[in-house]
Coordinates of C-alpha atoms in Angstrom, one line a residue:
M1 CA 87.2 -153.8 -112.5
T2 CA 87.6 -150.6 -110.6
T3 CA 88.8 -151.0 -107.0
S4 CA 87.7 -148.8 -104.2
S5 CA 91.3 -147.4 -103.9
E6 CA 91.1 -146.1 -107.4
L7 CA 87.8 -144.3 -107.1
G8 CA 88.0 -140.5 -106.5
E9 CA 91.7 -140.2 -107.3
L10 CA 93.4 -137.8 -109.8
A11 CA 95.7 -138.9 -112.5
V12 CA 97.7 -136.4 -114.7
V13 CA 98.6 -137.4 -118.3
T14 CA 100.7 -135.0 -120.4
G15 CA 100.7 -135.2 -124.2
A16 CA 97.1 -136.5 -124.2
S17 CA 96.0 -135.0 -127.5
T18 CA 96.4 -138.2 -129.5
G19 CA 98.1 -141.6 -129.5
I20 CA 99.4 -143.2 -126.3
G21 CA 98.4 -140.2 -124.2
A22 CA 94.8 -140.0 -125.3
A23 CA 94.4 -143.8 -125.0
T24 CA 95.9 -143.7 -121.5
A25 CA 93.6 -140.9 -120.4
R26 CA 90.5 -142.8 -121.5
A27 CA 91.8 -146.1 -120.0
L28 CA 92.5 -144.5 -116.6
A29 CA 89.0 -142.8 -116.7
G30 CA 87.6 -146.2 -117.3
R31 CA 89.2 -147.4 -114.2
G32 CA 87.5 -144.7 -112.1
F33 CA 90.2 -142.0 -112.0
H34 CA 89.5 -138.4 -112.7
V35 CA 92.1 -137.7 -115.4
L36 CA 93.6 -134.3 -116.0
A37 CA 94.6 -134.6 -119.6
G38 CA 97.2 -132.2 -120.9
V39 CA 96.7 -131.0 -124.4
R40 CA 98.1 -128.0 -126.4
R41 CA 95.1 -126.8 -128.4
E42 CA 91.4 -126.1 -127.7
Q43 CA 90.4 -128.4 -130.5
D44 CA 92.3 -131.3 -128.9
A45 CA 90.6 -130.5 -125.6
D46 CA 87.2 -130.7 -127.3
A47 CA 88.1 -134.1 -128.8
I48 CA 89.2 -135.8 -125.6
R49 CA 86.7 -134.3 -123.2
A50 CA 84.6 -137.1 -121.7
P51 CA 83.3 -138.4 -118.4
G52 CA 86.3 -138.7 -116.1
V53 CA 88.6 -136.9 -118.6
E54 CA 89.1 -133.2 -117.9
P55 CA 91.3 -131.5 -120.6
L56 CA 93.8 -128.8 -119.6
I57 CA 95.8 -126.6 -121.9
L58 CA 99.3 -127.7 -121.0
D59 CA 102.6 -127.0 -122.8
I60 CA 105.2 -128.5 -120.5
T61 CA 107.8 -126.0 -121.7
E62 CA 105.6 -123.1 -120.4
P63 CA 106.1 -122.4 -116.6
D64 CA 102.6 -120.7 -116.4
H65 CA 100.9 -123.8 -117.7
I66 CA 102.7 -126.0 -115.2
Q67 CA 101.8 -123.6 -112.4
A68 CA 98.2 -123.8 -113.5
L69 CA 98.3 -127.6 -113.5
T70 CA 99.8 -127.6 -110.0
S71 CA 97.1 -125.2 -108.7
R72 CA 94.4 -127.4 -110.2
V73 CA 95.9 -130.5 -108.4
N74 CA 96.4 -128.8 -105.1
D75 CA 93.1 -127.0 -105.1
D76 CA 90.9 -129.8 -106.3
P77 CA 87.4 -128.9 -105.2
Q78 CA 86.7 -132.4 -104.0
G79 CA 90.1 -132.8 -102.3
R80 CA 91.0 -135.8 -104.3
P81 CA 94.6 -137.0 -104.0
V82 CA 96.8 -137.4 -107.1
R83 CA 97.6 -141.1 -107.7
A84 CA 99.8 -140.8 -110.7
L85 CA 101.7 -138.4 -113.1
V86 CA 102.1 -140.0 -116.6
N87 CA 104.8 -138.0 -118.4
N88 CA 104.0 -138.8 -122.0
A89 CA 104.5 -135.5 -123.9
A90 CA 107.3 -135.8 -126.4
V91 CA 108.5 -134.8 -129.9
Q92 CA 110.6 -136.7 -132.4
A93 CA 112.6 -136.2 -135.5
N94 CA 114.6 -138.8 -137.4
V95 CA 117.6 -136.7 -138.5
P96 CA 121.4 -137.2 -138.6
I97 CA 123.3 -135.5 -135.8
E98 CA 125.4 -133.2 -138.1
V99 CA 122.3 -131.7 -139.8
F100 CA 120.1 -131.3 -136.7
A101 CA 120.5 -127.6 -135.9
I102 CA 121.6 -126.9 -132.3
D103 CA 118.4 -124.8 -131.6
E104 CA 116.4 -127.9 -132.6
W105 CA 118.5 -130.0 -130.2
R106 CA 117.6 -127.5 -127.5
R107 CA 113.9 -127.6 -128.3
M108 CA 113.8 -131.4 -128.3
F109 CA 115.5 -131.5 -124.8
E110 CA 113.1 -128.8 -123.6
V111 CA 110.1 -131.0 -124.4
N112 CA 111.4 -134.5 -123.9
L113 CA 113.5 -133.9 -120.8
F114 CA 113.4 -130.4 -119.1
G115 CA 109.7 -130.1 -119.5
Q116 CA 109.2 -133.6 -118.0
V117 CA 111.5 -132.7 -115.0
A118 CA 109.6 -129.4 -114.5
V119 CA 106.3 -131.2 -114.2
I120 CA 107.8 -133.8 -111.9
Q121 CA 109.3 -131.1 -109.6
A122 CA 105.9 -129.2 -109.5
L123 CA 103.8 -132.3 -108.6
L124 CA 106.2 -134.2 -106.4
P125 CA 104.9 -132.6 -103.1
A126 CA 101.4 -133.7 -103.9
L127 CA 102.6 -137.2 -105.0
M128 CA 104.6 -137.5 -101.8
R129 CA 101.5 -136.7 -99.7
S130 CA 99.5 -139.3 -101.5
R131 CA 102.4 -141.8 -101.9
G132 CA 101.6 -141.8 -105.6
R133 CA 103.6 -142.7 -108.7
V134 CA 105.5 -141.1 -111.5
I135 CA 105.2 -142.9 -114.8
N136 CA 107.8 -141.8 -117.4
I137 CA 107.2 -142.7 -121.0
S138 CA 110.6 -143.5 -122.5
S139 CA 111.2 -145.6 -125.6
V140 CA 113.4 -148.5 -126.8
G141 CA 115.4 -145.4 -128.0
G142 CA 116.3 -144.9 -124.3
K143 CA 118.3 -148.1 -124.5
I144 CA 119.7 -148.1 -128.0
A145 CA 120.7 -145.3 -130.4
M146 CA 120.4 -146.2 -134.1
A147 CA 121.6 -144.1 -137.0
G148 CA 119.3 -141.2 -137.5
Y149 CA 117.8 -141.3 -134.0
G150 CA 120.7 -139.6 -132.1
P151 CA 118.8 -136.5 -130.9
Y152 CA 115.6 -138.4 -129.9
A153 CA 117.6 -141.2 -128.2
A154 CA 119.7 -138.7 -126.3
T155 CA 116.6 -137.3 -124.7
K156 CA 115.3 -140.7 -123.8
F157 CA 118.6 -141.9 -122.4
A158 CA 118.6 -138.9 -120.2
L159 CA 115.0 -139.5 -119.1
E160 CA 116.0 -143.1 -118.1
A161 CA 118.8 -141.7 -116.0
V162 CA 116.5 -139.2 -114.3
S163 CA 114.0 -141.9 -113.7
D164 CA 116.6 -144.2 -112.0
S165 CA 117.8 -141.4 -109.7
L166 CA 114.3 -140.3 -108.9
R167 CA 113.2 -143.8 -108.1
R168 CA 116.0 -144.1 -105.5
E169 CA 115.4 -140.7 -104.1
M170 CA 111.7 -141.2 -103.7
A171 CA 111.8 -144.7 -102.2
P172 CA 111.9 -143.4 -98.6
F173 CA 108.8 -141.3 -99.3
G174 CA 106.7 -144.1 -100.8
V175 CA 106.5 -142.6 -104.3
G176 CA 107.0 -145.2 -107.0
V177 CA 108.8 -144.3 -110.3
V178 CA 108.2 -146.5 -113.3
V179 CA 109.6 -146.3 -116.8
I180 CA 107.6 -147.5 -119.9
E181 CA 109.6 -148.4 -122.9
P182 CA 107.4 -148.7 -126.0
G183 CA 108.7 -150.2 -129.2
A184 CA 106.7 -149.7 -132.4
V185 CA 103.3 -148.3 -131.6
R186 CA 100.7 -147.2 -134.3
T187 CA 100.3 -143.5 -133.5
E188 CA 100.4 -140.2 -135.2
M189 CA 103.8 -139.4 -133.7
L190 CA 105.7 -141.1 -136.5
G191 CA 104.0 -139.1 -139.2
R192 CA 104.9 -135.9 -137.4
A193 CA 108.5 -137.1 -136.9
I194 CA 108.9 -137.8 -140.6
A195 CA 107.4 -134.4 -141.5
T196 CA 109.7 -132.6 -139.1
G197 CA 112.7 -134.5 -140.2
G198 CA 111.8 -133.9 -143.9
A199 CA 111.6 -130.2 -143.3
L200 CA 115.0 -130.1 -141.6
V201 CA 116.6 -132.4 -144.2
S202 CA 115.3 -130.1 -147.0
A203 CA 117.6 -127.4 -145.6
M204 CA 120.7 -129.6 -145.9
T205 CA 123.6 -128.4 -147.9
P206 CA 124.3 -130.2 -151.2
A207 CA 127.2 -132.0 -149.6
Q208 CA 125.0 -133.1 -146.7
S209 CA 122.3 -134.3 -149.0
R210 CA 124.8 -136.5 -150.9
G211 CA 126.1 -137.9 -147.6
Y212 CA 122.8 -138.4 -145.7
G213 CA 119.9 -138.4 -148.2
A214 CA 119.8 -142.1 -148.7
L215 CA 120.3 -142.8 -145.0
V216 CA 117.3 -140.5 -144.1
H217 CA 115.2 -142.3 -146.7
A218 CA 116.2 -145.7 -145.2
V219 CA 115.6 -144.7 -141.6
N220 CA 112.1 -143.3 -142.3
A221 CA 111.2 -146.3 -144.5
Q222 CA 112.3 -148.7 -141.8
A223 CA 110.3 -146.7 -139.2
V224 CA 107.2 -146.8 -141.3
A225 CA 107.5 -150.6 -141.9
S226 CA 108.1 -151.2 -138.2
T227 CA 105.2 -149.0 -137.1
Q228 CA 102.7 -150.6 -139.5
S229 CA 103.3 -153.9 -137.7
G230 CA 103.4 -152.3 -134.3
V231 CA 100.9 -152.5 -131.5
P232 CA 97.9 -150.1 -131.2
A233 CA 98.0 -147.2 -128.7
G234 CA 95.5 -149.0 -126.6
A235 CA 98.0 -151.8 -125.9
A236 CA 100.5 -149.2 -124.6
A237 CA 97.8 -147.6 -122.5
A238 CA 97.0 -151.0 -120.9
V239 CA 100.6 -151.4 -119.8
I240 CA 100.6 -147.8 -118.4
V241 CA 97.4 -148.5 -116.4
K242 CA 99.0 -151.6 -115.0
A243 CA 102.0 -149.5 -113.9
V244 CA 99.6 -147.1 -112.2
T245 CA 97.4 -149.6 -110.5
A246 CA 99.6 -152.6 -109.7
R247 CA 100.3 -153.0 -105.9
K248 CA 104.0 -153.6 -106.6
P249 CA 104.8 -152.4 -110.1
R250 CA 108.0 -153.3 -111.8
T251 CA 110.5 -150.5 -112.3
R252 CA 110.3 -150.9 -116.1
Y253 CA 107.8 -152.2 -118.6
T254 CA 108.2 -152.7 -122.3
V255 CA 105.4 -152.4 -124.8
G256 CA 105.4 -154.8 -127.8
R257 CA 107.4 -157.8 -128.7
E258 CA 110.0 -155.7 -130.5
A259 CA 110.7 -153.7 -127.4
A260 CA 111.0 -156.8 -125.2
M261 CA 113.7 -158.2 -127.6
I262 CA 115.5 -154.9 -128.1
R263 CA 116.0 -154.2 -124.4
W264 CA 118.5 -157.0 -124.3
L265 CA 120.6 -155.9 -127.2
P266 CA 122.8 -153.4 -125.3
F267 CA 124.4 -156.3 -123.6
L268 CA 126.0 -157.3 -126.9
P269 CA 129.4 -155.9 -128.0
D270 CA 129.2 -152.5 -129.7
R271 CA 130.6 -153.7 -133.1
T272 CA 128.1 -156.6 -133.1
L273 CA 125.3 -154.1 -132.6
D274 CA 126.7 -152.0 -135.4
R275 CA 126.5 -154.9 -137.8
I276 CA 123.0 -155.9 -136.6
F277 CA 121.5 -152.4 -137.1
A278 CA 123.3 -151.9 -140.4
A279 CA 121.9 -155.2 -141.7
A280 CA 118.4 -154.3 -140.5
L281 CA 118.6 -150.9 -142.3
R282 CA 120.1 -152.1 -145.5
P283 CA 116.9 -153.4 -147.2
H284 CA 115.3 -149.9 -146.8
F285 CA 118.0 -148.0 -148.8
P286 CA 117.2 -146.9 -152.3
K287 CA 118.4 -149.5 -154.7
E288 CA 121.2 -147.4 -156.1
D289 CA 122.5 -146.8 -152.6
E290 CA 122.7 -150.4 -151.4
R291 CA 126.5 -149.9 -150.9
H292 CA 126.0 -146.6 -149.1
P293 CA 129.0 -146.0 -146.7
A294 CA 126.5 -145.8 -143.7
V295 CA 125.6 -149.4 -144.3
P296 CA 128.8 -151.5 -144.0
V297 CA 128.9 -155.0 -145.3

């Protein structure tokens, strides 16, 4: 049920073309918000446009796009306050650290961290006026960093740190900061991550291919198996809507049973975690590589 406090308020969702972002935009519109849905292409805008969902072309690494978003929020023709910023835009690639080119590292941080911070900085004055909320979409990769996930996990660990500092800084101003940590969610993101990783891996040297080829295969096979049994994007959207609308939201929410279990693993000793992750990855290696050095026994 839509409450009177939700009617006539704005919500901003970045990365709303597909998956969790699109599901969240539609779910918030269903609760009575007017959603400014950030997408990167006109065809994505056409796909998501609906009552209560207003698509905006938004690449969070482009300052002009962020300025346009800020102007749209501040100059809303109906004077509606902004209730929430949902920072969902992200990219992923499952690639070993050695073979992930430094320019690709920078691009991933530009999207997954610096772009998020840029949008937060731009909209904080409006959120402070409305005593709104910042909802940062992290990942279980913001708590643990498995083999093949180093670059992506690095950005999410950083986003978690930013979120903690921001929450403490914003408390006196009445702005809530909430982190969402999804586990396996059935979205298009995994397919893009595998395709991106595959292109990068294809450029590996012969020595790197011998060293990491089986590992990359296992990481992607494990990711596919996990995602197939994951929750739908709508389940993640429901958690995000709760974080936006709850009178006293928690500081963190997990999405899916897997995420709820994984969040406690960092309390185990490092070597114990190494063995747990190695054992979980071992069944996904090609048969001839069961004794691969990356998977100790």
